[in-house]
Amino acid sequence: MTQPYAPQTPTDTRRDGTPAFARRSLAAQAMGRIEPETRAVVMPLHVATTFIRDPDNGYSSGYCYARPDNATVREAESVLAMLEGAEAGALLFGSGMAAATAVFGALEPGDHVVAGTVMYWALKRWLREEAPRRGLSLTFVDTDDTEALRGAVQPGKTKLVWIETPGNPLWTVTDIAAAAEIARAAGARLAVDSTAASPVHTRPLELGADIVMHSATKILNGHSDVVAGVLAGARDDAFWARIRGIRAGSGGILGPFEAYLLIRSLRTLHLRAAAQSAGALRLAERLRGHPRVTHVLYPGLADDPGHAVARRQMRDGFGFMLSIRVAGGEAGAIATAAHVRLWKRATSLGGVESLIEHRASVEGPGSPCPPDLLRLSTGIEDTDDLYADLDQALRAGHTAL
């Protein structure tokens, strides 16, 4: 299958294969492709579900049927593959969960999986409920502890190490390069959920990972109007082919309109990620001195346990997510969230609007999330306004107890 449009100049890559232009430049122009008929700088939205065969019964256009073959989806995938430096390319799915579960679906019965104690709760719940039914065995471990991770891997039996860094909602940081070395030595693959970092701040494939996953619903799209997931692969091998087959067979591909909106968003990803990361750091620094905040969890703080590793593997900021632990326990946290005015009490993360959520209420029993924790997704609003709103909410919540 061919890509829908060829690059416009011979300078898209250097001799060593790296992009000739900065990734932010290529993303800003959605790879710089020009629509050939009208010369438009924005690609059209392709919604056709079927395509004409050639007289010899072939499909020289590279398109047969819209479930696996859509030009708009491929355009979005090409931008994402460029951002991650993915030799195998990128695959878009209808959600982050669809993308993640496709990786586990490509394993064989009897395979062993190591995953993080701190990770996206919906995926962890799915693993606990569904993986055993598929014949997979699981070990959960604190992946930010490199030696604990090494001890959890079973050479010859472990086939996948799944890490999330920074890990939601405690924002623990796992050393990707070390995890890749551990996985490789055991004959396993390393998959990294990099949703909270984005390719602006971390590119796991460059650090030795085999697969990187994003809930593209989050900062990749950033406008709270698309549900999507993406996988990017280091190599187009048999395992990647199985994942591709699972997506095609299950019908889990993203729709063209959502892909069109995602392309729009990727054009401004670097600007949004920089602004949101800078805002998160400023909030973290101010909030740790607040009398109603007992602890701030953010890898950008110099005294955060994951800061040293984050400095090695994150660039241009430490992400847009932070959490605070509130004086007064669970009641204090819930009362604080109830009194915000500018922050929005809603789930999800990564949008241009700032969101606040009491995660323990969502995750329920067995969650590693403390009951006094509020998860904060920093948007692009004025940071002083965001802090002032949290300050009044913290004080009002205390008064309401």
Tab-separated table of C-alpha atoms in Angstrom:
chain	number	residue	atom	x	y	z
A	1	MET	CA	0.000	0.000	0.000
A	2	THR	CA	1.371	3.411	-0.916
A	3	GLN	CA	1.071	6.657	0.938
A	4	PRO	CA	-1.543	8.984	-0.617
A	5	TYR	CA	0.829	11.810	-1.484
A	6	ALA	CA	4.585	11.839	-1.901
A	7	PRO	CA	6.799	14.338	-0.052
A	8	GLN	CA	7.153	17.552	-1.988
A	9	THR	CA	10.938	17.991	-1.965
A	10	PRO	CA	13.986	15.693	-1.945
A	11	THR	CA	15.151	17.317	1.298
A	12	ASP	CA	12.738	15.560	3.644
A	13	THR	CA	15.576	13.481	5.134
A	14	ARG	CA	19.312	13.811	5.557
A	15	ARG	CA	21.720	11.117	4.411
A	16	ASP	CA	21.587	9.513	7.856
A	17	GLY	CA	17.805	9.187	7.578
A	18	THR	CA	16.930	11.914	10.107
A	19	PRO	CA	14.479	14.661	9.131
A	20	ALA	CA	16.093	17.523	7.225
A	21	PHE	CA	13.789	19.924	9.027
A	22	ALA	CA	12.953	20.086	12.719
A	23	ARG	CA	10.078	17.873	13.748
A	24	ARG	CA	8.108	20.904	14.880
A	25	SER	CA	8.453	22.384	11.371
A	26	LEU	CA	7.237	19.195	9.716
A	27	ALA	CA	4.365	18.850	12.175
A	28	ALA	CA	3.320	22.493	11.711
A	29	GLN	CA	2.862	21.813	7.977
A	30	ALA	CA	1.502	18.263	8.413
A	31	MET	CA	4.578	17.025	6.523
A	32	GLY	CA	4.330	19.873	4.008
A	33	ARG	CA	2.215	17.993	1.514
A	34	ILE	CA	0.226	19.907	-1.095
A	35	GLU	CA	-3.099	18.662	-2.479
A	36	PRO	CA	-2.217	18.043	-6.136
A	37	GLU	CA	-5.445	19.101	-7.868
A	38	THR	CA	-6.144	22.453	-6.167
A	39	ARG	CA	-2.675	23.074	-4.654
A	40	ALA	CA	-4.309	23.530	-1.243
A	41	VAL	CA	-2.018	23.560	1.791
A	42	VAL	CA	-4.539	21.533	3.804
A	43	MET	CA	-5.324	17.994	2.705
A	44	PRO	CA	-8.995	17.205	1.965
A	45	LEU	CA	-11.091	14.987	4.203
A	46	HIS	CA	-11.482	11.584	2.518
A	47	VAL	CA	-14.722	9.823	3.480
A	48	ALA	CA	-15.118	7.257	0.666
A	49	THR	CA	-15.647	3.688	1.883
A	50	THR	CA	-14.725	1.849	-1.310
A	51	PHE	CA	-12.425	2.340	-4.312
A	52	ILE	CA	-12.323	1.382	-8.001
A	53	ARG	CA	-10.358	-1.664	-9.108
A	54	ASP	CA	-7.974	-1.490	-12.053
A	55	PRO	CA	-8.835	-3.351	-15.290
A	56	ASP	CA	-6.445	-6.120	-14.192
A	57	ASN	CA	-8.435	-6.408	-10.917
A	58	GLY	CA	-5.704	-4.765	-8.831
A	59	TYR	CA	-5.634	-1.635	-6.709
A	60	SER	CA	-2.749	0.446	-7.995
A	61	SER	CA	-3.983	3.422	-5.921
A	62	GLY	CA	-3.183	1.507	-2.728
A	63	TYR	CA	-6.792	1.712	-1.554
A	64	CYS	CA	-9.328	-1.089	-1.474
A	65	TYR	CA	-11.783	-0.609	1.395
A	66	ALA	CA	-12.011	2.138	3.998
A	67	ARG	CA	-11.641	0.061	7.151
A	68	PRO	CA	-7.872	-0.444	6.720
A	69	ASP	CA	-7.381	2.034	3.859
A	70	ASN	CA	-8.167	5.711	4.326
A	71	ALA	CA	-6.055	8.569	3.000
A	72	THR	CA	-6.850	10.971	5.845
A	73	VAL	CA	-5.952	8.372	8.464
A	74	ARG	CA	-2.688	7.658	6.673
A	75	GLU	CA	-1.867	11.353	6.582
A	76	ALA	CA	-2.268	11.562	10.351
A	77	GLU	CA	-0.219	8.387	10.794
A	78	SER	CA	2.622	9.801	8.705
A	79	VAL	CA	2.863	12.864	10.954
A	80	LEU	CA	2.797	10.719	14.098
A	81	ALA	CA	5.428	8.330	12.744
A	82	MET	CA	7.672	11.296	11.961
A	83	LEU	CA	7.223	12.740	15.451
A	84	GLU	CA	8.183	9.434	17.076
A	85	GLY	CA	10.909	8.486	14.593
A	86	ALA	CA	9.043	5.228	13.978
A	87	GLU	CA	10.629	3.081	11.265
A	88	ALA	CA	7.601	0.769	11.159
A	89	GLY	CA	5.237	3.722	10.963
A	90	ALA	CA	2.218	4.493	13.120
A	91	LEU	CA	-1.200	2.879	13.445
A	92	LEU	CA	-4.239	4.871	14.523
A	93	PHE	CA	-7.026	3.236	16.520
A	94	GLY	CA	-10.477	4.281	17.646
A	95	SER	CA	-9.244	4.869	21.210
A	96	GLY	CA	-6.179	4.580	23.410
A	97	MET	CA	-7.628	1.413	24.929
A	98	ALA	CA	-8.028	-0.115	21.476
A	99	ALA	CA	-4.400	0.672	20.703
A	100	ALA	CA	-3.093	-0.703	23.993
A	101	THR	CA	-5.141	-3.894	23.964
A	102	ALA	CA	-4.019	-4.639	20.393
A	103	VAL	CA	-0.466	-4.985	21.708
A	104	PHE	CA	-1.533	-7.533	24.311
A	105	GLY	CA	-3.717	-9.254	21.730
A	106	ALA	CA	-0.625	-9.901	19.601
A	107	LEU	CA	0.928	-12.038	22.368
A	108	GLU	CA	0.588	-15.815	22.522
A	109	PRO	CA	-1.186	-17.817	25.251
A	110	GLY	CA	1.333	-18.647	27.956
A	111	ASP	CA	3.321	-15.437	27.511
A	112	HIS	CA	4.287	-13.494	30.622
A	113	VAL	CA	3.768	-9.739	30.884
A	114	VAL	CA	5.345	-7.275	33.312
A	115	ALA	CA	3.421	-4.024	33.797
A	116	GLY	CA	3.593	-1.057	36.124
A	117	THR	CA	1.818	-0.738	39.437
A	118	VAL	CA	1.179	2.903	38.526
A	119	MET	CA	-0.525	3.065	35.156
A	120	TYR	CA	-3.748	4.112	33.473
A	121	TRP	CA	-6.403	2.535	35.659
A	122	ALA	CA	-8.757	1.393	32.886
A	123	LEU	CA	-5.957	-0.540	31.177
A	124	LYS	CA	-4.800	-2.062	34.467
A	125	ARG	CA	-8.348	-3.198	35.185
A	126	TRP	CA	-8.613	-4.690	31.679
A	127	LEU	CA	-5.351	-6.574	32.188
A	128	ARG	CA	-6.522	-8.013	35.478
A	129	GLU	CA	-9.837	-9.152	34.025
A	130	GLU	CA	-9.025	-10.095	30.435
A	131	ALA	CA	-5.370	-11.121	30.248
A	132	PRO	CA	-5.845	-14.372	32.235
A	133	ARG	CA	-8.737	-15.329	29.942
A	134	ARG	CA	-6.336	-15.013	27.020
A	135	GLY	CA	-3.774	-17.248	28.683
A	136	LEU	CA	-1.407	-14.444	29.688
A	137	SER	CA	0.290	-14.303	33.086
A	138	LEU	CA	0.907	-10.940	34.731
A	139	THR	CA	3.296	-9.389	37.191
A	140	PHE	CA	2.721	-5.821	38.385
A	141	VAL	CA	5.788	-4.007	39.702
A	142	ASP	CA	6.942	-0.484	40.526
A	143	THR	CA	8.733	0.100	37.229
A	144	ASP	CA	10.405	3.272	38.495
A	145	ASP	CA	12.481	0.897	40.664
A	146	THR	CA	14.903	-0.501	38.080
A	147	GLU	CA	16.047	-3.397	40.237
A	148	ALA	CA	12.473	-4.366	41.077
A	149	LEU	CA	11.695	-4.340	37.358
A	150	ARG	CA	14.730	-6.498	36.644
A	151	GLY	CA	13.610	-8.976	39.286
A	152	ALA	CA	10.079	-9.201	37.893
A	153	VAL	CA	11.176	-10.173	34.380
A	154	GLN	CA	11.415	-13.900	33.670
A	155	PRO	CA	14.005	-14.567	30.929
A	156	GLY	CA	12.584	-16.672	28.138
A	157	LYS	CA	9.031	-16.411	29.436
A	158	THR	CA	8.412	-12.664	29.663
A	159	LYS	CA	7.489	-11.446	26.192
A	160	LEU	CA	6.308	-7.913	26.948
A	161	VAL	CA	7.314	-5.235	29.426
A	162	TRP	CA	4.726	-2.440	29.563
A	163	ILE	CA	5.651	0.810	31.254
A	164	GLU	CA	3.939	4.164	31.536
A	165	THR	CA	6.103	7.194	32.157
A	166	PRO	CA	5.293	9.566	33.725
A	167	GLY	CA	2.843	7.181	35.392
A	168	ASN	CA	-0.742	8.338	35.877
A	169	PRO	CA	-1.685	9.764	38.417
A	170	LEU	CA	1.412	9.740	40.675
A	171	TRP	CA	3.723	10.827	37.829
A	172	THR	CA	6.438	8.337	38.698
A	173	VAL	CA	9.252	8.238	36.144
A	174	THR	CA	10.606	4.984	34.707
A	175	ASP	CA	14.037	4.856	33.099
A	176	ILE	CA	13.149	3.881	29.536
A	177	ALA	CA	16.684	3.035	28.439
A	178	ALA	CA	17.204	0.789	31.468
A	179	ALA	CA	13.833	-0.888	30.941
A	180	ALA	CA	14.709	-1.499	27.285
A	181	GLU	CA	17.978	-3.157	28.294
A	182	ILE	CA	16.185	-5.372	30.826
A	183	ALA	CA	13.504	-6.387	28.328
A	184	ARG	CA	16.000	-7.072	25.550
A	185	ALA	CA	18.194	-9.233	27.802
A	186	ALA	CA	15.148	-11.349	28.686
A	187	GLY	CA	13.988	-11.748	25.085
A	188	ALA	CA	11.018	-9.437	25.610
A	189	ARG	CA	9.697	-6.324	23.913
A	190	LEU	CA	9.319	-2.978	25.639
A	191	ALA	CA	6.145	-0.961	25.098
A	192	VAL	CA	5.867	2.545	26.534
A	193	ASP	CA	2.685	4.455	27.227
A	194	SER	CA	3.999	7.975	26.645
A	195	THR	CA	0.634	9.754	26.775
A	196	ALA	CA	1.652	12.140	29.557
A	197	ALA	CA	4.935	13.059	27.877
A	198	SER	CA	4.014	13.325	24.176
A	199	PRO	CA	6.746	13.057	21.511
A	200	VAL	CA	7.578	16.698	22.219
A	201	HIS	CA	9.078	15.755	25.582
A	202	THR	CA	10.057	12.085	25.171
A	203	ARG	CA	10.679	9.774	22.219
A	204	PRO	CA	10.850	6.273	23.676
A	205	LEU	CA	11.899	4.565	20.441
A	206	GLU	CA	15.139	6.548	20.495
A	207	LEU	CA	15.769	5.213	24.004
A	208	GLY	CA	15.395	1.578	22.975
A	209	ALA	CA	11.649	0.923	23.202
A	210	ASP	CA	10.010	-1.311	20.608
A	211	ILE	CA	6.544	0.244	20.656
A	212	VAL	CA	5.204	3.543	21.930
A	213	MET	CA	1.526	4.082	22.670
A	214	HIS	CA	-0.459	7.274	23.133
A	215	SER	CA	-4.022	7.978	23.979
A	216	ALA	CA	-4.268	10.522	21.168
A	217	THR	CA	-7.430	11.765	22.865
A	218	LYS	CA	-5.122	13.624	25.208
A	219	ILE	CA	-2.469	16.222	24.291
A	220	LEU	CA	-1.850	14.927	20.764
A	221	ASN	CA	-5.333	16.144	19.898
A	222	GLY	CA	-5.607	18.577	22.779
A	223	HIS	CA	-9.059	20.018	22.069
A	224	SER	CA	-11.328	17.515	23.854
A	225	ASP	CA	-13.160	16.653	20.640
A	226	VAL	CA	-11.507	13.417	19.439
A	227	VAL	CA	-11.183	9.949	20.974
A	228	ALA	CA	-8.222	8.142	19.407
A	229	GLY	CA	-5.192	5.985	20.115
A	230	VAL	CA	-1.927	5.402	18.306
A	231	LEU	CA	0.920	2.914	18.257
A	232	ALA	CA	4.301	3.682	16.716
A	233	GLY	CA	6.758	0.873	16.029
A	234	ALA	CA	10.530	0.657	15.902
A	235	ARG	CA	10.537	-2.255	13.410
A	236	ASP	CA	8.118	-3.704	10.898
A	237	ASP	CA	8.524	-7.264	12.153
A	238	ALA	CA	6.146	-10.210	12.643
A	239	PHE	CA	4.837	-8.827	15.945
A	240	TRP	CA	4.025	-5.475	14.366
A	241	ALA	CA	2.310	-7.300	11.494
A	242	ARG	CA	0.105	-9.127	14.019
A	243	ILE	CA	-0.888	-5.815	15.600
A	244	ARG	CA	-1.699	-4.417	12.160
A	245	GLY	CA	-3.790	-7.507	11.426
A	246	ILE	CA	-5.660	-7.190	14.732
A	247	ARG	CA	-6.586	-3.607	13.904
A	248	ALA	CA	-7.799	-4.491	10.419
A	249	GLY	CA	-9.675	-7.566	11.563
A	250	SER	CA	-11.323	-6.020	14.596
A	251	GLY	CA	-12.312	-2.810	12.806
A	252	GLY	CA	-10.611	-0.703	15.451
A	253	ILE	CA	-9.291	1.930	13.050
A	254	LEU	CA	-9.971	5.628	13.578
A	255	GLY	CA	-12.599	7.361	11.470
A	256	PRO	CA	-11.519	9.884	8.809
A	257	PHE	CA	-13.164	12.907	10.416
A	258	GLU	CA	-11.411	12.242	13.721
A	259	ALA	CA	-8.131	11.778	11.839
A	260	TYR	CA	-8.723	15.104	10.078
A	261	LEU	CA	-9.198	16.856	13.420
A	262	LEU	CA	-6.113	15.141	14.793
A	263	ILE	CA	-3.997	16.438	11.901
A	264	ARG	CA	-5.280	19.937	12.677
A	265	SER	CA	-4.179	19.519	16.284
A	266	LEU	CA	-0.757	18.061	15.531
A	267	ARG	CA	0.100	21.259	13.670
A	268	THR	CA	0.098	23.135	16.994
A	269	LEU	CA	1.319	20.329	19.253
A	270	HIS	CA	4.723	21.841	19.974
A	271	LEU	CA	3.248	25.206	20.930
A	272	ARG	CA	0.603	23.661	23.173
A	273	ALA	CA	2.956	21.183	24.820
A	274	ALA	CA	5.491	23.906	25.584
A	275	ALA	CA	2.885	26.252	27.061
A	276	GLN	CA	1.150	23.544	29.086
A	277	SER	CA	4.420	22.133	30.413
A	278	ALA	CA	5.661	25.584	31.437
A	279	GLY	CA	2.365	26.272	33.164
A	280	ALA	CA	2.463	22.955	35.027
A	281	LEU	CA	5.948	23.671	36.329
A	282	ARG	CA	4.971	27.150	37.549
A	283	LEU	CA	1.898	25.757	39.286
A	284	ALA	CA	3.903	22.950	40.889
A	285	GLU	CA	6.470	25.392	42.253
A	286	ARG	CA	3.806	27.674	43.721
A	287	LEU	CA	1.520	24.968	45.066
A	288	ARG	CA	4.183	23.212	47.107
A	289	GLY	CA	4.303	26.259	49.343
A	290	HIS	CA	0.537	26.384	49.834
A	291	PRO	CA	-0.613	25.781	53.436
A	292	ARG	CA	-3.456	23.505	52.294
A	293	VAL	CA	-1.241	21.337	50.044
A	294	THR	CA	0.757	18.608	51.769
A	295	HIS	CA	2.640	17.335	48.711
A	296	VAL	CA	3.057	18.134	45.009
A	297	LEU	CA	3.811	15.313	42.569
A	298	TYR	CA	5.554	16.566	39.440
A	299	PRO	CA	8.803	15.265	37.865
A	300	GLY	CA	9.902	18.790	36.983
A	301	LEU	CA	10.519	19.643	40.636
A	302	ALA	CA	14.159	19.251	41.633
A	303	ASP	CA	13.273	17.272	44.763
A	304	ASP	CA	10.898	14.880	42.993
A	305	PRO	CA	12.149	11.265	43.203
A	306	GLY	CA	11.995	10.891	39.420
A	307	HIS	CA	13.576	14.222	38.534
A	308	ALA	CA	17.058	12.930	37.696
A	309	VAL	CA	15.738	10.305	35.284
A	310	ALA	CA	13.234	12.770	33.842
A	311	ARG	CA	16.030	15.211	33.099
A	312	ARG	CA	17.859	12.505	31.137
A	313	GLN	CA	14.956	11.326	29.010
A	314	MET	CA	12.638	14.325	28.779
A	315	ARG	CA	13.405	17.444	26.780
A	316	ASP	CA	11.897	20.916	26.645
A	317	GLY	CA	9.825	20.409	29.775
A	318	PHE	CA	8.354	17.741	32.027
A	319	GLY	CA	4.797	17.496	30.791
A	320	PHE	CA	1.463	19.077	31.546
A	321	MET	CA	0.267	16.791	34.355
A	322	LEU	CA	0.733	17.144	38.102
A	323	SER	CA	-1.076	16.017	41.220
A	324	ILE	CA	-1.498	17.558	44.654
A	325	ARG	CA	-2.290	15.969	47.968
A	326	VAL	CA	-4.646	18.116	49.989
A	327	ALA	CA	-4.776	18.738	53.729
A	328	GLY	CA	-7.947	17.298	55.211
A	329	GLY	CA	-7.699	13.947	53.477
A	330	GLU	CA	-10.317	12.690	51.051
A	331	ALA	CA	-12.951	15.122	52.282
A	332	GLY	CA	-10.568	18.032	51.845
A	333	ALA	CA	-9.699	16.986	48.298
A	334	ILE	CA	-13.313	16.524	47.219
A	335	ALA	CA	-14.349	19.820	48.835
A	336	THR	CA	-11.531	21.609	47.022
A	337	ALA	CA	-12.592	20.213	43.640
A	338	ALA	CA	-16.169	21.280	44.370
A	339	HIS	CA	-15.152	24.953	44.713
A	340	VAL	CA	-13.137	25.549	41.527
A	341	ARG	CA	-14.415	28.162	39.080
A	342	LEU	CA	-11.910	28.236	36.205
A	343	TRP	CA	-10.673	24.651	36.433
A	344	LYS	CA	-13.189	22.137	35.060
A	345	ARG	CA	-14.252	19.131	37.135
A	346	ALA	CA	-13.955	16.495	34.434
A	347	THR	CA	-12.029	13.376	33.533
A	348	SER	CA	-9.413	13.041	30.772
A	349	LEU	CA	-6.348	15.235	30.325
A	350	GLY	CA	-4.218	17.121	27.833
A	351	GLY	CA	-6.808	19.583	26.556
A	352	VAL	CA	-6.315	23.323	26.247
A	353	GLU	CA	-8.743	23.729	29.156
A	354	SER	CA	-7.458	22.848	32.639
A	355	LEU	CA	-9.116	19.882	34.336
A	356	ILE	CA	-9.240	18.716	37.954
A	357	GLU	CA	-10.296	15.277	39.165
A	358	HIS	CA	-10.423	13.277	42.378
A	359	ARG	CA	-8.908	10.074	41.016
A	360	ALA	CA	-9.512	7.773	43.991
A	361	SER	CA	-13.258	8.187	43.458
A	362	VAL	CA	-12.828	7.031	39.866
A	363	GLU	CA	-10.396	4.179	40.405
A	364	GLY	CA	-11.988	2.676	43.504
A	365	PRO	CA	-10.634	-0.162	45.690
A	366	GLY	CA	-7.157	-1.424	44.881
A	367	SER	CA	-5.985	1.830	43.350
A	368	PRO	CA	-2.506	3.088	44.299
A	369	CYS	CA	-3.960	6.599	44.234
A	370	PRO	CA	-4.147	8.217	47.710
A	371	PRO	CA	-7.627	9.437	48.690
A	372	ASP	CA	-6.351	12.981	49.320
A	373	LEU	CA	-5.001	13.362	45.757
A	374	LEU	CA	-6.312	15.689	43.057
A	375	ARG	CA	-5.067	15.191	39.515
A	376	LEU	CA	-4.479	18.407	37.571
A	377	SER	CA	-4.254	18.672	33.792
A	378	THR	CA	-2.785	22.068	32.966
A	379	GLY	CA	-4.244	23.848	29.947
A	380	ILE	CA	-3.218	27.080	28.263
A	381	GLU	CA	-5.065	29.563	30.481
A	382	ASP	CA	-3.187	32.274	32.338
A	383	THR	CA	-1.150	30.559	35.057
A	384	ASP	CA	-1.862	33.265	37.608
A	385	ASP	CA	-5.587	32.741	37.051
A	386	LEU	CA	-5.201	28.990	37.446
A	387	TYR	CA	-3.267	29.360	40.679
A	388	ALA	CA	-5.680	31.944	42.082
A	389	ASP	CA	-8.607	29.642	41.372
A	390	LEU	CA	-6.915	26.702	43.104
A	391	ASP	CA	-5.969	28.928	46.035
A	392	GLN	CA	-9.546	30.073	46.619
A	393	ALA	CA	-10.842	26.525	46.127
A	394	LEU	CA	-8.355	25.110	48.654
A	395	ARG	CA	-9.369	27.746	51.194
A	396	ALA	CA	-13.084	27.389	50.502
A	397	GLY	CA	-12.817	23.616	50.703
A	398	HIS	CA	-11.119	23.847	54.083
A	399	THR	CA	-13.838	26.175	55.358
A	400	ALA	CA	-16.530	23.770	54.150
A	401	LEU	CA	-15.147	20.834	56.153
